[in-house]
Every structure is written in C-alpha cells, then in structure tokens.
Amino acid sequence: MKLLFTLLLALLLIFCSPPTGNDNAKRSSDNLNELQKDVLKYFWDYAHPISNLSRERLHVSDLIYDYNRVTIGGSGFGILNILMGIENDFIDKDEAVEHLEVALDFLEKADRFHGAWPHWINGSTGSVIPFSDLDDGGDLVETAFLVQALICIREYFKDGNAREIELAEKADKLWKGVEWDWYTNEQNVLYWHWSPNYQWAINLPITGYNEALITYILAAASPTYSISHEVYHQGWANSGGIKTEEEVYDIPILLKHGGTNGHVGPLFFSHYSNLVLDPRGLSDQYVENYWNVVKNHTEIVYQHCVENPKNYEGYSESVWGLTASYTRNSDGTTGYSVHDPNNDKGVITPTAALSSFPYTPEKSAKFLDYLYDNSNGEYLGLAGPYDAFSIHFKWKAERYLAIDQGTIGPMIENHKTQLFWNLFMNAPDIQDGLKKLGFSSSEYGFY
C-alpha cells in the first residue's frame, strides 16, 4: 500500500508540475508553426480562383464579400507566403509552382501603366479598379511590394528544374518591365501615382521615413529603368532632413516617421520593406545600422502599450501592438484607422506584434502565446488571428486584410531562417542598387 501511494504521488507530481522552460519553448515553437499554417490559408485556400492573386479583404460572415477586388501589394505578400509554405512543407511544391504560374501569367496581361500595376485590379479580368477618384493608374509603392516578391521567386527557383527556371524567368521579365524612372516626372523624387486620365494630379512624392524604402532600392537596382542616386538622396532622404535626434521613452527614433519630428508611426513602417530588406548591419550616410531603426520603433510601440497612458483594459506585456487595420469607431461601428502611439484607440492589431518577431522575439512570443493559449481562441478564425480586437471595448473584427495577414508568415520565416532576407539581399542586381545609393551591409559583405 505504501509503495502504491508513493507511485501515485510521483505521477501526480509529474502531471501537475508547472511547465519548465523547455516546455514553454516547445509550446511557443508549436504555436509559431501553427500560426504560419493559419495565415497561409488566406493566400492559398482563399486566393482568387481565376488569378490566384490575393483578395483585398475577407469577411468571415460573407466569404464572397468584395469577391473580385485583388490587391497588388497584398498579392506580393501572398507570393512570399506561398514560398514560405513550400519551405515548411505546408503545401506541395509542384502545386505551388502551378499556382504561381497562373498568378504571373495573369499579372503579365493585367493593366499596367508604364510598367506599374494599379493598387487594385479585378481578379477575373485584370482591369484596374480605381482606389480613389484620381487613382485609376499606376501605384508605384504597391508595385514595389509585388516586385520584391517577384525577385524572391526568381532567386528561389532559378536553379530548379526546367519548369521552375521558366517561372523564375517570368518573374524576372515582369520586374524588368517597371519604368521606375518614369515615376520621377523628371524630378529628383519618385511619385506614388500616375494615371493616363489624370496624369500627376495626385502629386504625392514618396518621401521618408515610412513603409516605402523598398521602392527606391528597386528603382535604383533596375537594370532597365534605373533612377540616379540623387533621386534617393534628395527625394526620399530630403537631402539629410530625414534624420532626427528625437527619442521616445529614451529610445532614439533615428529617422523622422512620416517626415514629422518626434512622431512614431504604425508598425507597418518597419514591416513592409523589411519583408525582404535585411536591416541587420545595413548602413548608409543617414543611419549607422538600420536594425536600430526597426527594433527601436518596435520597442517604443511596445513600451507605449505597456505604460498604457489611456488606461485601456487588456493592454499588457502579452497584449500589445499598434498598426493600420480595421478599428472600432466611437459609435461602435467598424472602420479603418492607422493606429500608432499618437492615434491609440484601444485597438490591438495582431500583425503588429506577430510581424515583429525578428525584432522582439520574446515580446512577440508572449503575444502569440496569449492568442493561441490564453484567450480561449477568442481572436482566432479561419485564417489565423482576426485583423483587430479590443478587450477594453469587448470588440473584434472578424475580418482579414491581405496587407495585414500577409506580413506575419514571411517575417516569422525571417526570424527562423532568414529565408527572404537571404534571397533578396544576395541577388546581384539588388546589391548593385544598394551600393549605388550608398548602402553597405556587414551581414552580406558589400561596401
């Protein structure tokens, strides 16, 4: 009897003992794997059935809502997710190649404006869907988000079998067709839009610092329609005016977010270009190490959520993250807003913390574990975490946006294996473009 009691006590201690550090690490790793599988569904299971490109949005209550509206930038993010799916054996490689062939053939025939695609196209016809009254032509930044993925396709498949090499060549041809220099309008700056109907009427120069750095790097790297280095230095960097010595929570910002001193922008500023652009050891005359730009940005947003100056219920070390997403309006309806420390509405956007895994792995892991282990699945749906939620207002958006869902998987892959950073940064034409603008990289050995 005494022996039996001892055995029962030992078993009780084993099964009731708190998880060890190794247990927690395995749980977080399993959650990371599950998250990547979940977000891939948006771009694989729910891709547009004709073009295989990514729909702008997905509403859980109405899966055919906005059925044909395809996003060009979000489709670029979607392509990266497909490559992530291949790399992790989530999807069959041959099926993925076929999927990408359809997508690239569709893009080749879709509306383009001096080589640039519009913000939205019809996923059945390829025709432009105007983004606004004057915006019915080329969108250079959305095009850049697509092109960075085309270059990753080229690099990923260039040494494969005959079919894969052909896919790589298609991607390369599409990238080389973008007339980046046209979008200077003969000025030393790139412009976001051009329309055959309204010409340069929107008149929006692409100036830093924001999500669009990749646009200048691709424009400089283009072997067919390249820009001069003056376009970057005078246009994007405002002849050095992009720099700042401002700090928030004693953390240096380094670059003016949105051109405003002391302002900290939404976290997508540190995600969209850095899906492929590796900031580790990346330097130019304005920043000694771009890693500090993105990591500091993330730390500031995290610290804001932890300090929680507006006393929103639910904010904590495990629940944080501000970026553009669906939002809760003051009347309780659902809208859209660019959340940041200066525009904090009590709304948490999961992509903010989850896409920051390379920069703040421990802090991002706490948020991940909250979603998958500690929230009873309240904020998870058919394609992973919902776009946004508010514990304070007892609200959640049971919806998804391609540009939000699309950064999570690739950035986690960069955290795990540096896949997209290595593909893009080792491409010879990209290194030529970076060097042309005065960049160097200790990580990739070019100066």
XYZ file of C-alpha atoms in Angstrom:
447
model
C 0.000 0.000 0.000
C 2.810 2.377 0.878
C 4.524 1.632 -2.456
C 1.293 2.270 -4.358
C 0.812 5.578 -2.552
C 4.375 6.605 -3.417
C 3.838 5.792 -7.093
C 0.569 7.707 -7.201
C 2.201 10.700 -5.553
C 5.068 10.627 -8.070
C 2.645 10.525 -11.008
C 0.664 13.376 -9.507
C 3.785 15.493 -9.204
C 4.747 14.758 -12.804
C 1.402 15.655 -14.324
C 0.603 18.583 -12.070
C 4.007 20.239 -12.002
C 4.271 23.608 -13.732
C 5.760 23.680 -17.249
C 9.506 24.023 -17.474
C 11.388 26.472 -19.642
C 11.767 23.751 -22.251
C 8.011 23.077 -22.169
C 7.283 26.769 -22.717
C 9.787 26.946 -25.549
C 8.214 23.941 -27.266
C 4.749 25.412 -26.818
C 5.848 28.698 -28.393
C 7.533 26.830 -31.249
C 4.372 24.807 -31.883
C 2.301 27.981 -31.828
C 4.691 29.627 -34.280
C 4.328 26.712 -36.673
C 0.549 26.733 -36.292
C 0.408 30.473 -36.895
C 2.337 30.202 -40.158
C -0.019 27.444 -41.334
C -3.042 29.516 -40.382
C -2.045 32.751 -42.129
C -1.065 30.836 -45.277
C -4.719 29.840 -45.693
C -5.631 33.410 -46.649
C -3.314 33.248 -49.656
C -3.749 29.576 -50.555
C -7.253 28.452 -49.593
C -8.899 31.823 -50.193
C -6.902 33.138 -53.154
C -8.910 34.462 -56.087
C -9.873 31.343 -58.065
C -9.067 32.772 -61.500
C -5.967 34.901 -60.979
C -4.583 33.072 -57.902
C -3.794 36.525 -56.535
C -4.818 37.840 -53.124
C -8.152 39.431 -52.398
C -8.054 42.787 -50.669
C -10.107 41.538 -47.714
C -12.027 38.593 -46.354
C -15.086 38.829 -44.112
C -15.822 35.712 -42.101
C -19.563 36.397 -42.235
C -19.510 36.803 -46.027
C -16.763 34.881 -47.797
C -17.646 36.331 -51.214
C -17.690 39.925 -49.987
C -15.695 42.098 -52.410
C -15.118 38.913 -54.411
C -13.081 40.281 -57.342
C -11.075 43.061 -55.668
C -7.449 41.928 -55.802
C -4.654 43.885 -54.112
C -1.306 44.183 -55.884
C 0.807 44.809 -52.784
C -1.078 42.161 -50.832
C -0.516 39.729 -53.704
C 3.203 40.339 -53.342
C 2.912 39.432 -49.681
C 0.846 36.434 -50.731
C 3.601 35.185 -53.024
C 6.041 35.282 -50.118
C 3.585 33.227 -48.084
C 3.429 30.627 -50.866
C 7.233 30.343 -50.811
C 7.073 30.055 -47.028
C 4.541 27.261 -47.445
C 6.853 25.351 -49.767
C 9.816 25.818 -47.463
C 7.924 24.430 -44.460
C 6.209 21.586 -46.364
C 2.788 23.099 -45.723
C 1.974 22.831 -49.437
C 3.226 20.675 -52.287
C 5.999 22.346 -54.286
C 4.674 21.313 -57.707
C 1.188 22.561 -56.822
C 2.698 25.833 -55.627
C 4.638 26.259 -58.870
C 1.440 25.742 -60.847
C -0.342 28.249 -58.601
C 2.389 30.840 -59.184
C 2.446 30.233 -62.932
C -1.222 31.187 -63.140
C -0.634 34.279 -61.000
C 2.330 35.518 -63.057
C 0.591 34.877 -66.377
C -2.355 36.898 -65.085
C -0.103 39.753 -63.971
C 1.530 39.857 -67.389
C -1.850 40.515 -69.018
C -3.290 42.790 -66.325
C -3.472 46.567 -66.675
C -0.115 48.291 -66.252
C 0.849 51.933 -66.509
C 4.421 52.467 -67.642
C 5.092 49.064 -66.172
C 3.487 49.729 -62.784
C 0.359 47.925 -61.668
C -2.533 49.774 -60.007
C -3.400 49.450 -56.326
C -6.386 47.192 -57.115
C -7.295 45.062 -60.098
C -10.250 42.866 -60.938
C -9.190 39.292 -60.177
C -11.284 37.928 -63.027
C -10.350 40.383 -65.799
C -7.119 42.146 -64.772
C -8.718 45.555 -65.273
C -7.913 48.407 -62.917
C -10.318 49.074 -60.055
C -9.866 52.732 -59.030
C -8.566 53.193 -55.487
C -9.962 56.730 -55.348
C -11.377 59.353 -57.710
C -7.990 60.242 -59.218
C -6.213 56.959 -58.564
C -7.007 54.782 -61.588
C -3.472 54.215 -62.862
C -0.105 53.019 -61.651
C 0.734 52.763 -57.958
C 4.495 52.549 -57.619
C 4.629 51.554 -53.948
C 2.107 48.720 -54.342
C 4.103 47.672 -57.392
C 7.285 47.612 -55.302
C 5.643 45.301 -52.759
C 4.806 42.948 -55.615
C 8.189 43.224 -57.307
C 10.144 42.389 -54.159
C 8.252 39.080 -54.175
C 8.928 38.538 -57.890
C 12.639 38.823 -57.185
C 12.283 36.247 -54.410
C 10.521 33.917 -56.881
C 13.405 34.371 -59.296
C 16.043 33.667 -56.691
C 14.153 30.742 -55.133
C 13.587 28.859 -58.394
C 16.466 29.952 -60.637
C 18.467 26.748 -60.075
C 15.479 24.373 -60.100
C 14.070 22.092 -62.773
C 13.064 23.327 -66.236
C 9.576 24.376 -65.152
C 10.892 26.218 -62.115
C 13.547 28.019 -64.157
C 10.843 29.149 -66.575
C 8.844 30.519 -63.641
C 11.939 32.372 -62.407
C 12.409 33.883 -65.863
C 8.761 35.033 -65.968
C 9.225 36.778 -62.641
C 12.411 38.437 -63.857
C 10.725 39.694 -67.023
C 7.869 41.245 -65.038
C 10.276 43.021 -62.679
C 12.296 44.432 -65.550
C 9.178 45.903 -67.152
C 8.563 48.502 -64.447
C 9.533 52.001 -65.647
C 10.758 53.363 -62.334
C 12.412 56.402 -63.912
C 9.097 57.484 -65.472
C 7.705 57.946 -61.979
C 10.178 60.731 -61.208
C 8.246 63.061 -63.514
C 11.710 64.425 -64.367
C 12.262 65.470 -60.729
C 14.696 64.135 -58.144
C 11.989 62.235 -56.285
C 9.719 59.282 -57.036
C 5.986 59.870 -57.240
C 3.492 57.394 -55.858
C 0.888 57.583 -58.667
C 0.392 58.245 -62.343
C -2.840 57.971 -64.318
C -3.422 58.191 -68.076
C -6.624 60.105 -67.289
C -5.372 62.425 -64.534
C -1.613 62.351 -65.117
C 0.235 63.524 -61.966
C -2.847 65.093 -60.340
C -2.454 63.219 -57.044
C 1.038 64.731 -56.779
C 2.223 62.566 -53.890
C 6.023 62.323 -53.666
C 7.411 59.244 -51.907
C 9.473 60.684 -49.081
C 10.827 59.034 -45.953
C 10.695 57.619 -43.488
C 7.767 55.235 -43.967
C 6.998 51.811 -45.437
C 8.216 52.661 -48.948
C 12.034 52.461 -48.704
C 11.997 49.335 -50.873
C 10.610 51.425 -53.759
C 13.814 53.454 -54.026
C 16.041 50.399 -53.698
C 14.230 48.592 -56.514
C 14.224 51.727 -58.642
C 17.997 52.043 -58.245
C 18.539 48.316 -58.834
C 16.514 48.130 -62.049
C 18.716 47.056 -64.974
C 16.254 48.602 -67.442
C 14.713 51.769 -65.945
C 17.001 52.821 -63.126
C 16.964 56.089 -61.213
C 20.001 58.163 -60.260
C 21.289 58.218 -56.708
C 20.239 61.887 -56.438
C 16.592 60.800 -56.584
C 17.093 58.826 -53.376
C 19.146 61.400 -51.518
C 17.098 64.455 -52.477
C 13.695 62.767 -52.696
C 13.482 60.055 -50.073
C 16.083 61.430 -47.643
C 15.236 65.125 -48.120
C 18.924 65.946 -48.507
C 19.594 64.656 -44.994
C 16.466 66.153 -43.432
C 15.182 62.623 -42.819
C 17.428 62.285 -39.740
C 16.342 63.125 -36.216
C 17.831 63.068 -32.735
C 14.443 62.761 -31.052
C 13.785 59.996 -28.513
C 10.654 58.417 -27.058
C 10.939 56.552 -23.733
C 14.668 57.371 -24.025
C 14.796 55.256 -27.197
C 16.213 57.019 -30.304
C 13.866 57.173 -33.311
C 16.789 57.942 -35.707
C 14.598 58.809 -38.713
C 11.575 61.109 -38.938
C 8.474 58.948 -39.260
C 6.227 60.401 -41.917
C 8.546 63.377 -42.109
C 7.455 64.565 -38.651
C 9.932 65.089 -35.836
C 9.244 63.148 -32.644
C 6.346 61.182 -34.134
C 6.342 57.382 -34.079
C 4.360 55.765 -36.869
C 2.442 52.493 -37.198
C 4.494 49.299 -37.120
C 3.899 48.536 -40.791
C 6.609 51.151 -41.420
C 9.062 48.540 -40.097
C 7.483 45.534 -41.823
C 6.580 46.113 -45.473
C 10.029 46.904 -46.873
C 11.795 44.637 -44.391
C 9.995 41.550 -45.583
C 12.970 41.272 -47.936
C 15.341 44.074 -46.964
C 17.532 42.784 -44.130
C 18.162 45.678 -41.720
C 20.892 43.863 -39.761
C 24.155 45.704 -40.334
C 22.627 47.738 -43.173
C 24.023 51.263 -43.263
C 24.010 54.398 -45.364
C 25.000 58.004 -44.712
C 21.842 58.607 -42.671
C 21.788 55.547 -40.399
C 24.682 53.579 -38.966
C 22.585 50.410 -38.632
C 19.006 50.101 -39.878
C 18.442 47.317 -37.357
C 18.266 50.044 -34.726
C 15.581 51.871 -36.716
C 13.181 48.931 -36.805
C 13.985 47.469 -33.397
C 13.720 50.847 -31.658
C 10.439 51.546 -33.435
C 9.036 48.235 -32.166
C 10.318 48.784 -28.635
C 8.685 52.223 -28.498
C 5.294 50.862 -29.565
C 5.646 48.013 -27.059
C 6.579 50.395 -24.252
C 3.615 52.634 -25.086
C 1.225 49.681 -24.806
C 2.753 48.538 -21.514
C 2.636 52.020 -19.979
C -0.869 52.389 -21.436
C -1.325 56.156 -20.944
C -5.050 55.974 -21.810
C -5.663 53.114 -19.343
C -7.240 50.741 -21.836
C -8.306 47.448 -20.296
C -6.332 44.486 -21.595
C -3.087 46.182 -22.604
C -0.123 44.342 -21.098
C 3.269 42.783 -21.802
C 1.344 39.971 -23.524
C -1.207 42.107 -25.390
C 0.327 44.890 -27.464
C 0.799 46.166 -30.997
C -0.362 49.201 -33.000
C -0.548 49.486 -36.771
C -3.071 50.211 -39.541
C -6.069 47.882 -39.520
C -9.782 47.645 -39.030
C -10.834 49.660 -35.999
C -13.727 50.369 -33.693
C -15.292 53.772 -34.334
C -16.607 55.917 -31.468
C -20.177 54.870 -32.318
C -19.259 51.189 -32.113
C -19.198 50.572 -35.854
C -16.245 49.023 -37.663
C -13.946 51.268 -39.700
C -10.284 51.586 -40.608
C -7.531 53.562 -38.908
C -3.759 53.935 -38.786
C -3.072 53.100 -35.130
C 0.127 54.349 -33.522
C 1.069 55.905 -30.154
C -0.400 59.236 -31.295
C -3.592 57.564 -32.530
C -4.262 54.890 -29.935
C -7.936 53.852 -29.974
C -7.684 50.900 -27.635
C -7.465 48.545 -30.612
C -4.800 45.852 -30.828
C -3.788 44.642 -34.288
C -2.181 41.177 -34.129
C 0.028 41.676 -37.176
C 1.884 44.452 -35.333
C 3.453 42.205 -32.683
C 3.484 38.995 -34.758
C 5.275 40.554 -37.740
C 7.850 41.971 -35.327
C 9.200 38.545 -34.352
C 12.675 39.229 -35.827
C 12.986 42.422 -33.771
C 11.386 41.459 -30.437
C 11.154 37.649 -30.346
C 10.412 37.269 -26.629
C 7.823 40.045 -26.546
C 6.191 38.808 -29.753
C 6.141 35.234 -28.403
C 4.203 36.394 -25.349
C 1.540 37.882 -27.601
C 1.476 34.744 -29.754
C 1.014 32.510 -26.724
C -1.756 34.785 -25.465
C -3.640 34.345 -28.746
C -3.221 30.591 -29.014
C -3.175 29.501 -25.353
C -4.686 32.133 -23.096
C -7.587 33.783 -24.914
C -9.763 30.679 -25.461
C -9.448 31.181 -29.217
C -11.496 34.367 -28.950
C -9.470 36.188 -31.601
C -8.709 33.292 -33.960
C -10.674 32.395 -37.076
C -10.497 30.550 -40.365
C -7.191 32.159 -41.421
C -5.472 32.774 -38.109
C -5.724 35.845 -35.883
C -8.524 38.261 -36.722
C -7.409 41.605 -38.078
C -8.043 43.588 -34.880
C -9.675 43.449 -31.460
C -10.258 45.499 -28.321
C -10.537 43.908 -24.896
C -11.460 47.310 -23.491
C -14.495 47.725 -25.775
C -15.290 43.980 -25.947
C -14.999 44.162 -29.743
C -13.314 42.195 -32.510
C -13.203 42.495 -36.286
C -13.965 39.019 -37.652
C -12.276 40.085 -40.863
C -8.924 39.869 -42.582
C -6.865 42.223 -44.757
C -4.213 40.875 -47.126
C -1.635 43.501 -46.211
C -2.009 42.722 -42.501
C -2.187 38.940 -42.675
C 0.489 38.831 -45.354
C 3.448 40.103 -43.338
C 3.103 37.652 -40.448
C 4.305 34.415 -42.056
C 7.250 35.853 -44.012
C 8.552 37.870 -41.070
C 8.371 34.801 -38.850
C 10.314 32.926 -41.526
C 12.959 35.644 -41.455
C 13.089 35.180 -37.688
C 13.505 31.410 -38.089
C 15.679 31.007 -41.193
C 16.233 34.472 -42.740
C 14.794 32.974 -45.963
C 13.535 36.129 -47.661
C 16.342 38.315 -46.387
C 18.879 35.892 -47.871
C 17.059 35.515 -51.198
C 16.727 39.244 -51.761
C 19.953 40.578 -50.284
C 22.149 38.085 -52.133
C 20.659 38.962 -55.537
C 23.401 40.671 -57.612
C 21.139 43.360 -59.103
C 19.813 44.250 -55.646
C 23.311 44.582 -54.226
C 24.234 46.801 -57.188
C 21.232 49.024 -56.460
C 22.006 49.267 -52.767
C 25.632 50.166 -53.435
C 24.528 52.743 -55.992
C 22.556 54.521 -53.259
C 25.456 54.352 -50.811
C 24.344 51.394 -48.710
C 26.683 48.846 -47.206
C 25.950 45.629 -45.339
C 28.212 43.937 -42.846
C 25.828 40.976 -42.896
C 26.234 40.374 -46.652
C 29.730 41.710 -47.126
C 29.248 44.562 -49.581
C 30.533 48.085 -49.022
